[in-house]
One Martini backbone bead per residue (centre of mass of N, CA, C, O) as a GRO file, in nm:
protein
  145
    1MET     BB    1   6.938   5.745   8.499
    2LYS     BB    2   6.993   5.850   8.211
    3VAL     BB    3   6.804   6.093   8.226
    4PHE     BB    4   6.944   6.234   8.461
    5THR     BB    5   7.221   6.275   8.327
    6VAL     BB    6   7.118   6.445   8.091
    7PHE     BB    7   6.993   6.666   8.264
    8VAL     BB    8   7.252   6.760   8.413
    9ILE     BB    9   7.410   6.835   8.159
   10GLY     BB   10   7.206   7.040   8.046
   11ILE     BB   11   7.209   7.234   8.287
   12SER     BB   12   7.513   7.294   8.283
   13VAL     BB   13   7.519   7.428   8.006
   14LEU     BB   14   7.304   7.651   8.063
   15ALA     BB   15   7.445   7.782   8.316
   16CYS     BB   16   7.693   7.900   8.144
   17GLY     BB   17   7.618   7.999   7.879
   18GLU     BB   18   7.810   8.192   7.664
   19ASN     BB   19   8.086   8.127   7.850
   20PHE     BB   20   8.148   7.858   7.760
   21GLY     BB   21   8.493   7.790   7.823
   22GLU     BB   22   8.548   8.060   7.947
   23VAL     BB   23   8.818   8.259   8.082
   24ASP     BB   24   8.971   8.453   8.319
   25VAL     BB   25   9.249   8.688   8.331
   26TYR     BB   26   9.438   8.800   8.596
   27HIS     BB   27   9.622   9.117   8.662
   28TYR     BB   28   9.833   9.164   8.944
   29SER     BB   29   9.959   9.444   9.157
   30MET     BB   30  10.222   9.537   9.397
   31GLU     BB   31  10.375   9.845   9.520
   32ASN     BB   32  10.671   9.988   9.682
   33LYS     BB   33  10.677  10.364   9.720
   34SER     BB   34  10.725  10.462  10.038
   35GLY     BB   35  11.038  10.420  10.152
   36ARG     BB   36  10.943  10.150  10.299
   37SER     BB   37  10.908   9.887  10.456
   38MET     BB   38  10.669   9.606  10.438
   39VAL     BB   39  10.370   9.480  10.602
   40ILE     BB   40  10.112   9.235  10.519
   41LYS     BB   41   9.803   9.173  10.687
   42SER     BB   42   9.579   8.910  10.660
   43TYR     BB   43   9.237   8.908  10.789
   44ARG     BB   44   8.980   8.811  11.019
   45SER     BB   45   8.779   8.997  11.224
   46ASP     BB   46   8.605   8.742  11.354
   47PHE     BB   47   8.920   8.592  11.372
   48PRO     BB   48   9.188   8.701  11.546
   49GLU     BB   49   9.332   8.416  11.627
   50VAL     BB   50   9.404   8.387  11.345
   51THR     BB   51   9.651   8.354  11.142
   52PRO     BB   52   9.792   8.556  10.936
   53GLU     BB   53   9.863   8.671  10.631
   54ILE     BB   54  10.199   8.728  10.502
   55ASN     BB   55  10.349   9.018  10.352
   56SER     BB   56  10.641   9.142  10.182
   57LEU     BB   57  10.789   9.476  10.110
   58THR     BB   58  11.021   9.624   9.968
   59ILE     BB   59  11.177   9.866   9.837
   60ASP     BB   60  11.044   9.868   9.512
   61GLU     BB   61  10.866   9.632   9.526
   62LYS     BB   62  10.704   9.382   9.311
   63LEU     BB   63  10.390   9.219   9.305
   64GLU     BB   64  10.300   8.945   9.087
   65LYS     BB   65   9.985   8.816   8.942
   66LYS     BB   66   9.813   8.536   8.811
   67PHE     BB   67   9.462   8.457   8.728
   68LYS     BB   68   9.278   8.167   8.648
   69ASP     BB   69   8.972   8.129   8.582
   70GLY     BB   70   8.685   7.941   8.618
   71LEU     BB   71   8.436   7.692   8.637
   72PRO     BB   72   8.292   7.881   8.791
   73PRO     BB   73   8.303   8.194   8.846
   74SER     BB   74   8.503   8.380   9.113
   75GLU     BB   75   8.691   8.581   9.089
   76TYR     BB   76   8.899   8.874   9.171
   77ASN     BB   77   9.128   9.008   9.426
   78PHE     BB   78   9.327   9.138   9.679
   79LYS     BB   79   9.253   8.920   9.883
   80VAL     BB   80   9.350   8.681   9.709
   81PHE     BB   81   9.630   8.785   9.638
   82LEU     BB   82   9.732   8.789   9.948
   83ALA     BB   83   9.563   8.512  10.083
   84GLY     BB   84   9.393   8.305   9.888
   85SER     BB   85   9.125   8.453  10.003
   86ARG     BB   86   8.788   8.585  10.059
   87LEU     BB   87   8.766   8.561  10.380
   88TYR     BB   88   8.924   8.797  10.402
   89ASP     BB   89   8.859   9.154  10.546
   90SER     BB   90   9.163   9.246  10.627
   91LEU     BB   91   9.420   9.504  10.678
   92ILE     BB   92   9.769   9.541  10.763
   93ILE     BB   93   9.985   9.816  10.739
   94ILE     BB   94  10.344   9.808  10.781
   95TYR     BB   95  10.580  10.066  10.838
   96ALA     BB   96  10.888  10.005  10.956
   97ASN     BB   97  10.758   9.959  11.245
   98GLU     BB   98  10.591  10.263  11.286
   99ARG     BB   99  10.341  10.233  11.089
  100MET     BB  100   9.971  10.223  11.034
  101THR     BB  101   9.711  10.048  10.841
  102ILE     BB  102   9.358   9.997  10.818
  103PHE     BB  103   9.161   9.762  10.629
  104LYS     BB  104   8.842   9.720  10.480
  105SER     BB  105   8.593   9.542  10.339
  106GLU     BB  106   8.440   9.767  10.111
  107CYS     BB  107   8.211  10.051   9.992
  108ASN     BB  108   8.379  10.372   9.964
  109GLN     BB  109   8.562  10.459   9.728
  110ASN     BB  110   8.871  10.394   9.809
  111GLN     BB  111   9.172  10.427   9.647
  112ARG     BB  112   9.358  10.341   9.920
  113ASN     BB  113   9.189  10.065   9.915
  114PRO     BB  114   9.257   9.748   9.799
  115ILE     BB  115   8.965   9.623   9.937
  116ASP     BB  116   8.774   9.782   9.758
  117VAL     BB  117   8.502   9.649   9.588
  118CYS     BB  118   8.436   9.928   9.409
  119VAL     BB  119   8.736   9.958   9.274
  120TYR     BB  120   8.852   9.656   9.293
  121GLY     BB  121   8.803   9.402   8.999
  122ASP     BB  122   8.951   9.382   8.759
  123LEU     BB  123   9.164   9.223   8.541
  124THR     BB  124   9.340   9.490   8.595
  125GLU     BB  125   9.570   9.559   8.873
  126ASP     BB  126   9.733   9.850   9.030
  127PHE     BB  127   9.915   9.889   9.335
  128VAL     BB  128  10.045  10.186   9.508
  129PHE     BB  129  10.261  10.256   9.753
  130THR     BB  130  10.317  10.559   9.918
  131GLU     BB  131  10.445  10.818  10.094
  132GLU     BB  132  10.164  10.922  10.174
  133ASP     BB  133  10.073  10.664  10.314
  134TYR     BB  134  10.282  10.686  10.536
  135ASN     BB  135  10.213  10.977  10.642
  136ILE     BB  136   9.896  10.886  10.719
  137ALA     BB  137   9.980  10.695  10.908
  138THR     BB  138   9.983  10.546  11.211
  139GLU     BB  139  10.138  10.578  11.493
  140CYS     BB  140  10.264  10.340  11.732
  141GLY     BB  141  10.469  10.412  11.972
  142GLY     BB  142  10.636  10.186  11.848
  143PRO     BB  143  10.623   9.882  11.786
  144CYS     BB  144  10.461   9.706  11.554
  145ASP     BB  145  10.219   9.419  11.568
   0.00000   0.00000   0.00000
C-alpha cells in the first residue's frame, strides 16, 4: 500500500509538468455600448427545456470578473464567464426586447461572437457590444422571448 501511495504521488507530480503550483488568472469583461439595454441568455442547444442562465446589462454597464484557474488547468472563456459552466454552447442576445442575435460556440473566427472558441480565450478579454451589433440584430416583430 505504501508503494502504491508513493507511486500515485510521483505520477501526480510528473503529470503537472513545469507549471506545478502555478495557476492562471483570467481577467474578462463585457460592456454594453449598444445604446439599448440587453439581456444575455446562455443555454445548451441540445437541452432547450433547461432554464437558461440570464445576465442583464444596462446601457454603458460593464461586467467584469476575474477567474483564478487551478490545477489541473481548466481554462476560461466567455461561456464560463456568463453561465459559470462550459456546458452551455449558445447565447441569445436580446436588445431592448426588440432585436436579437443568436451565437453558437464554434470556430468561425467571428470577432463579433463572444463564444467563438478560436477568437476568445486569452488571459485577458474585453468584449464590447456596439450600436452596430444592435443594428445588424434580427428584428423580433414584437417582444423577443
